[in-house]
Amino acid sequence: MLIDILNIPLEVLECTDFSTRQLQLSVLRLDMIHPVISGNKIFKLHYYLQTAAAKKHERIITFGGAYSNHLSATAYACKLAGLKCIGIVRGDATAALSHTLQFCIQQGMQLQFISRQQYAEKETAAFIENLMQQHGPCTVIPEGGYGVEGANGAALIHTFINPGIYTHICIAAGTATTTAGILNGCNTETVVCVPALKGMTDIEKRIANCTNGPVKSKQLQIFYDYHFGGYAKKTPELIGFMNDVWQQHRLPTDFVYTAKMMFAITDKIKQGYFAPGSNILCLHTGGLQGNLSLPKATLLY
Ligand SMILES: *Cc1c(COP(=O)(O)O)cnc(C)c1O
């Protein structure tokens, strides 16, 4: 690992709503590993960085939007690893760069802006070929670390999960790479996946693409209805929930991923989805830097 991870805080959320239903809800605070390469990103990058080292590539190329946690994590990781890196960004360079992109530049990432149309073709052989011609040999990391290497990296999160004690492990999904890795490494637990995007109906296919071998579909539960309007969309209800969770548990969540996942799980608890005796683990996958794009005073933290 690029940074030493000794132990990751595990917090049990106390709430009468949970105890009266004989449920335990805990949160694995992957967000506390590091302020930037926090959460799932450091894990997803692990094997891609190893590949770059093995192939003696000096440069990483990856992709993302203007608020991408993956871009900022990659920029920081490359700085630590002494690698050059290029971030291919969807959309035009606006006069005011997002906080995320400014951070990427500060870490030494070179940004290249491409149109949405070009971005849609970024993973075609022709596009990659062109990049290699421009920049020389380099390791290309798909958007969000999506792929077998990303999922294998995410599976390393199991090192920090007590085996055999949880009934459910809950994860917010963007590319579903983390979900794939956790599912692959699961023994008996059910993996609960909460997509942060609207209409993300290809999760099983995505997991299959990230998995060597069969997908454990029977151990997978997807809650589709908690995207709050779509990727990076939010409602006053979601923001209110985030502030409640902060006040009750001192747990900071990000509005793009972890707040939607926590909302889904607590809502499903209220609906009686989880049987008494369930021991639920939610992964706090980080992403708190994304809250900086919210207007000041939106959040209590
Ligand atoms: C990137 C990210 C995710 C999504 O992970 P995937 O592996 O792409 O599904 C979830 N939570 C946070 C906080 C993230 O930054």
Tab-separated table of C-alpha atoms and ligand atoms in Angstrom:
chain	number	residue	atom	x	y	z
A	1	MET	CA	0.000	0.000	0.000
A	2	LEU	CA	1.068	3.511	-0.801
A	3	ILE	CA	0.350	4.660	2.725
A	4	ASP	CA	0.482	2.466	5.801
A	5	ILE	CA	-2.937	1.521	7.029
A	6	LEU	CA	-2.710	0.136	10.519
A	7	ASN	CA	-6.284	0.047	11.643
A	8	ILE	CA	-9.448	1.689	10.525
A	9	PRO	CA	-11.938	3.026	13.085
A	10	LEU	CA	-15.143	1.059	13.388
A	11	GLU	CA	-18.103	2.900	14.859
A	12	VAL	CA	-21.302	1.350	16.154
A	13	LEU	CA	-24.200	3.759	15.660
A	14	GLU	CA	-26.429	3.850	18.721
A	15	CYS	CA	-30.081	4.485	17.972
A	16	THR	CA	-33.269	3.198	19.585
A	17	ASP	CA	-34.649	2.612	16.092
A	18	PHE	CA	-31.959	-0.032	15.628
A	19	SER	CA	-31.936	-1.570	19.104
A	20	THR	CA	-35.712	-2.043	19.279
A	21	ARG	CA	-35.437	-3.978	16.039
A	22	GLN	CA	-32.482	-5.958	17.421
A	23	LEU	CA	-30.174	-4.690	14.750
A	24	GLN	CA	-26.627	-3.527	14.936
A	25	LEU	CA	-25.369	-0.920	12.506
A	26	SER	CA	-21.670	-0.161	12.270
A	27	VAL	CA	-19.646	2.057	9.992
A	28	LEU	CA	-16.124	1.245	8.843
A	29	ARG	CA	-14.487	4.645	8.569
A	30	LEU	CA	-12.377	4.209	5.456
A	31	ASP	CA	-12.710	7.978	5.119
A	32	MET	CA	-10.341	8.342	8.063
A	33	ILE	CA	-7.435	6.593	6.344
A	34	HIS	CA	-6.324	9.808	4.750
A	35	PRO	CA	-8.007	13.138	3.958
A	36	VAL	CA	-7.428	12.848	0.208
A	37	ILE	CA	-6.815	9.296	-0.912
A	38	SER	CA	-9.407	8.204	1.526
A	39	GLY	CA	-12.087	5.644	1.379
A	40	ASN	CA	-12.143	3.134	-1.375
A	41	LYS	CA	-9.871	5.043	-3.740
A	42	ILE	CA	-6.545	4.082	-2.205
A	43	PHE	CA	-7.561	0.433	-2.442
A	44	LYS	CA	-8.820	0.670	-6.018
A	45	LEU	CA	-5.567	2.335	-7.120
A	46	HIS	CA	-3.288	-0.204	-5.462
A	47	TYR	CA	-2.830	-2.726	-8.266
A	48	TYR	CA	-2.820	-0.113	-11.014
A	49	LEU	CA	0.127	1.568	-9.285
A	50	GLN	CA	1.827	-1.808	-8.935
A	51	THR	CA	1.355	-2.407	-12.654
A	52	ALA	CA	2.899	0.985	-13.426
A	53	ALA	CA	5.889	0.109	-11.242
A	54	ALA	CA	6.264	-3.376	-12.754
A	55	LYS	CA	6.160	-1.989	-16.282
A	56	LYS	CA	8.455	0.874	-15.274
A	57	HIS	CA	5.965	3.393	-16.594
A	58	GLU	CA	6.699	6.948	-15.539
A	59	ARG	CA	3.215	8.160	-16.190
A	60	ILE	CA	-0.379	7.419	-15.316
A	61	ILE	CA	-3.313	8.576	-17.380
A	62	THR	CA	-6.812	8.558	-16.022
A	63	PHE	CA	-10.198	10.170	-16.516
A	64	GLY	CA	-12.880	11.977	-14.564
A	65	GLY	CA	-15.312	14.832	-14.205
A	66	ALA	CA	-14.659	18.185	-12.560
A	67	TYR	CA	-15.612	16.911	-9.087
A	68	SER	CA	-14.142	13.443	-9.332
A	69	ASN	CA	-12.847	11.896	-6.103
A	70	HIS	CA	-10.972	9.442	-8.283
A	71	LEU	CA	-9.034	12.223	-10.033
A	72	SER	CA	-7.989	13.918	-6.811
A	73	ALA	CA	-7.011	10.598	-5.224
A	74	THR	CA	-4.998	9.616	-8.299
A	75	ALA	CA	-3.258	12.990	-8.428
A	76	TYR	CA	-2.220	12.688	-4.810
A	77	ALA	CA	-1.227	9.025	-5.095
A	78	CYS	CA	0.968	9.758	-8.118
A	79	LYS	CA	2.695	12.545	-6.260
A	80	LEU	CA	3.467	10.146	-3.397
A	81	ALA	CA	4.605	7.430	-5.793
A	82	GLY	CA	6.757	9.817	-7.815
A	83	LEU	CA	4.785	9.257	-11.000
A	84	LYS	CA	3.749	11.824	-13.547
A	85	CYS	CA	0.059	11.893	-14.229
A	86	ILE	CA	-2.419	13.229	-16.689
A	87	GLY	CA	-6.072	13.717	-15.946
A	88	ILE	CA	-8.401	13.717	-18.919
A	89	VAL	CA	-11.347	15.829	-17.846
A	90	ARG	CA	-14.832	15.775	-19.288
A	91	GLY	CA	-15.984	19.184	-20.487
A	92	ASP	CA	-14.370	22.538	-21.194
A	93	ALA	CA	-11.908	24.264	-18.933
A	94	THR	CA	-14.093	26.825	-17.240
A	95	ALA	CA	-12.648	30.096	-16.012
A	96	ALA	CA	-13.254	28.977	-12.443
A	97	LEU	CA	-11.833	25.505	-11.985
A	98	SER	CA	-13.546	23.334	-9.417
A	99	HIS	CA	-11.924	22.875	-6.042
A	100	THR	CA	-11.171	19.279	-7.050
A	101	LEU	CA	-9.369	20.244	-10.255
A	102	GLN	CA	-7.400	22.981	-8.521
A	103	PHE	CA	-6.269	20.397	-6.032
A	104	CYS	CA	-5.252	18.026	-8.840
A	105	ILE	CA	-3.123	20.744	-10.438
A	106	GLN	CA	-1.491	21.515	-7.096
A	107	GLN	CA	-0.461	17.862	-6.843
A	108	GLY	CA	1.207	18.113	-10.232
A	109	MET	CA	-1.454	16.474	-12.347
A	110	GLN	CA	-1.555	17.752	-15.906
A	111	LEU	CA	-5.141	18.299	-17.014
A	112	GLN	CA	-6.413	17.845	-20.521
A	113	PHE	CA	-10.001	18.860	-21.229
A	114	ILE	CA	-12.013	17.062	-23.867
A	115	SER	CA	-15.570	17.447	-25.092
A	116	ARG	CA	-18.347	15.294	-23.728
A	117	GLN	CA	-18.554	13.635	-27.096
A	118	GLN	CA	-14.855	12.756	-27.127
A	119	TYR	CA	-15.153	11.691	-23.518
A	120	ALA	CA	-17.745	9.110	-24.453
A	121	GLU	CA	-15.096	7.510	-26.684
A	122	LYS	CA	-12.243	7.737	-24.215
A	123	GLU	CA	-11.907	4.002	-23.689
A	124	THR	CA	-11.779	3.015	-27.343
A	125	ALA	CA	-8.526	1.542	-28.630
A	126	ALA	CA	-8.112	4.460	-31.051
A	127	PHE	CA	-8.351	7.065	-28.314
A	128	ILE	CA	-5.877	5.248	-26.044
A	129	GLU	CA	-3.508	4.717	-28.960
A	130	ASN	CA	-3.572	8.437	-29.607
A	131	LEU	CA	-2.800	9.201	-25.955
A	132	MET	CA	0.174	6.827	-25.991
A	133	GLN	CA	1.485	8.544	-29.102
A	134	GLN	CA	1.219	11.917	-27.407
A	135	HIS	CA	2.659	10.911	-24.059
A	136	GLY	CA	4.694	7.750	-24.516
A	137	PRO	CA	4.215	4.483	-22.652
A	138	CYS	CA	1.967	4.886	-19.641
A	139	THR	CA	-0.449	3.035	-17.422
A	140	VAL	CA	-4.029	3.894	-18.236
A	141	ILE	CA	-6.447	3.677	-15.323
A	142	PRO	CA	-10.097	3.542	-16.429
A	143	GLU	CA	-12.474	6.136	-15.000
A	144	GLY	CA	-13.140	5.392	-11.349
A	145	GLY	CA	-10.546	2.604	-11.355
A	146	TYR	CA	-13.141	0.383	-12.999
A	147	GLY	CA	-11.843	-3.070	-13.879
A	148	VAL	CA	-10.386	-6.267	-12.457
A	149	GLU	CA	-7.355	-4.541	-10.931
A	150	GLY	CA	-9.595	-1.977	-9.252
A	151	ALA	CA	-11.892	-4.655	-7.847
A	152	ASN	CA	-8.965	-6.757	-6.635
A	153	GLY	CA	-7.696	-3.681	-4.855
A	154	ALA	CA	-11.101	-3.017	-3.313
A	155	ALA	CA	-11.178	-6.635	-2.087
A	156	LEU	CA	-8.224	-5.723	0.163
A	157	ILE	CA	-10.753	-3.794	2.290
A	158	HIS	CA	-11.733	-7.225	3.653
A	159	THR	CA	-8.429	-7.211	5.557
A	160	PHE	CA	-10.113	-4.685	7.832
A	161	ILE	CA	-13.456	-6.452	8.190
A	162	ASN	CA	-13.958	-9.058	10.856
A	163	PRO	CA	-14.929	-12.193	8.914
A	164	GLY	CA	-18.121	-14.039	9.716
A	165	ILE	CA	-19.759	-11.534	12.039
A	166	TYR	CA	-21.737	-9.340	9.651
A	167	THR	CA	-24.878	-10.320	7.822
A	168	HIS	CA	-24.701	-7.368	5.424
A	169	ILE	CA	-21.993	-5.131	4.001
A	170	CYS	CA	-23.389	-1.949	2.462
A	171	ILE	CA	-21.664	0.122	-0.204
A	172	ALA	CA	-22.463	3.154	-2.331
A	173	ALA	CA	-21.742	2.503	-5.999
A	174	GLY	CA	-20.472	4.678	-8.826
A	175	THR	CA	-18.717	2.309	-11.204
A	176	ALA	CA	-19.548	-0.711	-8.955
A	177	THR	CA	-15.855	-1.660	-8.828
A	178	THR	CA	-15.807	-1.545	-5.037
A	179	THR	CA	-19.020	-3.549	-4.852
A	180	ALA	CA	-17.413	-6.158	-7.123
A	181	GLY	CA	-14.296	-6.418	-4.980
A	182	ILE	CA	-16.212	-6.687	-1.730
A	183	LEU	CA	-18.620	-9.232	-3.190
A	184	ASN	CA	-15.756	-11.324	-4.567
A	185	GLY	CA	-14.097	-11.393	-1.169
A	186	CYS	CA	-17.267	-12.144	0.795
A	187	ASN	CA	-17.896	-15.414	2.443
A	188	THR	CA	-21.465	-15.478	3.765
A	189	GLU	CA	-22.346	-11.795	3.910
A	190	THR	CA	-24.928	-10.201	1.665
A	191	VAL	CA	-23.558	-7.186	-0.178
A	192	VAL	CA	-26.014	-4.304	-0.315
A	193	CYS	CA	-25.254	-1.945	-3.168
A	194	VAL	CA	-26.772	1.541	-3.357
A	195	PRO	CA	-26.138	3.149	-6.755
A	196	ALA	CA	-25.496	6.901	-6.638
A	197	LEU	CA	-26.651	7.157	-10.247
A	198	LYS	CA	-30.114	7.061	-11.706
A	199	GLY	CA	-30.987	4.162	-13.996
A	200	MET	CA	-27.855	2.162	-13.241
A	201	THR	CA	-29.280	-1.119	-14.404
A	202	ASP	CA	-26.037	-2.763	-15.494
A	203	ILE	CA	-24.513	-3.389	-12.083
A	204	GLU	CA	-24.339	-7.173	-12.457
A	205	LYS	CA	-22.695	-6.784	-15.840
A	206	ARG	CA	-20.227	-4.327	-14.372
A	207	ILE	CA	-19.429	-6.692	-11.533
A	208	ALA	CA	-18.899	-9.508	-14.051
A	209	ASN	CA	-16.483	-7.269	-15.980
A	210	CYS	CA	-14.508	-6.718	-12.784
A	211	THR	CA	-14.499	-10.363	-11.761
A	212	ASN	CA	-12.544	-13.410	-12.872
A	213	GLY	CA	-15.078	-16.162	-12.325
A	214	PRO	CA	-18.768	-16.307	-11.563
A	215	VAL	CA	-20.673	-13.423	-9.948
A	216	LYS	CA	-22.183	-14.297	-6.571
A	217	SER	CA	-25.538	-12.805	-7.560
A	218	LYS	CA	-27.419	-14.513	-4.728
A	219	GLN	CA	-25.378	-12.541	-2.227
A	220	LEU	CA	-26.073	-9.242	-3.940
A	221	GLN	CA	-28.935	-6.878	-3.096
A	222	ILE	CA	-29.326	-3.610	-4.981
A	223	PHE	CA	-31.461	-0.689	-3.766
A	224	TYR	CA	-32.111	1.405	-6.854
A	225	ASP	CA	-34.338	4.105	-5.427
A	226	TYR	CA	-31.922	6.250	-3.461
A	227	HIS	CA	-30.157	8.290	-6.130
A	228	PHE	CA	-32.028	11.509	-5.154
A	229	GLY	CA	-32.472	12.571	-8.760
A	230	GLY	CA	-29.204	11.275	-10.168
A	231	TYR	CA	-25.464	11.470	-9.861
A	232	ALA	CA	-24.333	14.349	-7.625
A	233	LYS	CA	-27.949	15.539	-7.336
A	234	LYS	CA	-29.303	16.356	-3.919
A	235	THR	CA	-32.535	17.352	-2.213
A	236	PRO	CA	-33.253	19.262	1.013
A	237	GLU	CA	-34.261	15.894	2.500
A	238	LEU	CA	-30.811	14.460	1.815
A	239	ILE	CA	-29.025	17.508	3.235
A	240	GLY	CA	-31.307	17.393	6.296
A	241	PHE	CA	-30.440	13.732	6.745
A	242	MET	CA	-26.713	14.468	6.545
A	243	ASN	CA	-27.017	17.101	9.254
A	244	ASP	CA	-29.094	14.744	11.438
A	245	VAL	CA	-26.512	11.980	11.107
A	246	TRP	CA	-23.830	14.456	12.051
A	247	GLN	CA	-25.742	15.693	15.088
A	248	GLN	CA	-26.703	12.243	16.302
A	249	HIS	CA	-23.564	10.286	15.562
A	250	ARG	CA	-20.865	12.809	14.652
A	251	LEU	CA	-20.602	10.971	11.371
A	252	PRO	CA	-19.757	13.151	8.356
A	253	THR	CA	-21.060	11.857	5.030
A	254	ASP	CA	-20.623	13.127	1.474
A	255	PHE	CA	-23.683	14.080	-0.542
A	256	VAL	CA	-22.699	12.182	-3.694
A	257	TYR	CA	-22.260	8.683	-2.289
A	258	THR	CA	-22.161	7.880	1.397
A	259	ALA	CA	-25.154	10.009	2.444
A	260	LYS	CA	-27.340	8.255	-0.138
A	261	MET	CA	-26.132	4.854	1.046
A	262	MET	CA	-26.722	5.670	4.725
A	263	PHE	CA	-30.140	7.107	3.901
A	264	ALA	CA	-31.053	3.931	2.014
A	265	ILE	CA	-29.951	1.637	4.833
A	266	THR	CA	-31.731	3.566	7.582
A	267	ASP	CA	-34.850	3.810	5.404
A	268	LYS	CA	-34.795	0.064	4.750
A	269	ILE	CA	-34.366	-0.538	8.469
A	270	LYS	CA	-37.514	1.531	9.120
A	271	GLN	CA	-39.343	-0.479	6.453
A	272	GLY	CA	-38.377	-3.705	8.229
A	273	TYR	CA	-36.204	-5.029	5.426
A	274	PHE	CA	-33.484	-6.287	7.780
A	275	ALA	CA	-34.439	-9.285	9.936
A	276	PRO	CA	-33.963	-8.999	13.712
A	277	GLY	CA	-30.456	-10.067	14.611
A	278	SER	CA	-28.936	-8.563	11.483
A	279	ASN	CA	-25.472	-7.151	11.954
A	280	ILE	CA	-25.027	-4.500	9.296
A	281	LEU	CA	-21.735	-2.958	8.262
A	282	CYS	CA	-21.722	0.202	6.163
A	283	LEU	CA	-18.513	1.164	4.403
A	284	HIS	CA	-17.729	4.855	4.633
A	285	THR	CA	-15.963	5.114	1.304
A	286	GLY	CA	-14.778	8.700	1.837
A	287	GLY	CA	-15.385	11.439	-0.704
A	288	LEU	CA	-15.779	14.204	1.841
A	289	GLN	CA	-13.789	16.622	-0.337
A	290	GLY	CA	-16.824	16.702	-2.626
A	291	ASN	CA	-18.808	18.588	0.030
A	292	LEU	CA	-16.604	21.611	-0.654
A	293	SER	CA	-18.687	22.207	-3.771
A	294	LEU	CA	-21.765	22.890	-1.610
A	295	PRO	CA	-22.634	26.473	-0.660
A	296	LYS	CA	-21.169	27.467	2.703
A	297	ALA	CA	-23.361	26.700	5.737
A	298	THR	CA	-25.268	23.947	3.925
A	299	LEU	CA	-23.766	21.448	6.321
A	300	LEU	CA	-23.144	21.682	10.055
A	301	TYR	CA	-19.656	20.211	9.558
B	1	LIG	C1	-15.773	6.714	-5.922
B	1	LIG	C2	-16.654	6.567	-4.754
B	1	LIG	C3	-17.602	5.542	-4.653
B	1	LIG	C4	-17.920	4.626	-5.783
B	1	LIG	O1	-17.040	3.557	-5.902
B	1	LIG	P1	-17.177	2.595	-7.159
B	1	LIG	O2	-16.107	1.602	-6.941
B	1	LIG	O3	-16.898	3.430	-8.386
B	1	LIG	O4	-18.528	2.032	-7.198
B	1	LIG	C5	-18.324	5.421	-3.476
B	1	LIG	N1	-18.154	6.293	-2.470
B	1	LIG	C6	-17.285	7.311	-2.549
B	1	LIG	C7	-17.188	8.260	-1.421
B	1	LIG	C8	-16.501	7.482	-3.689
B	1	LIG	O5	-15.646	8.517	-3.748
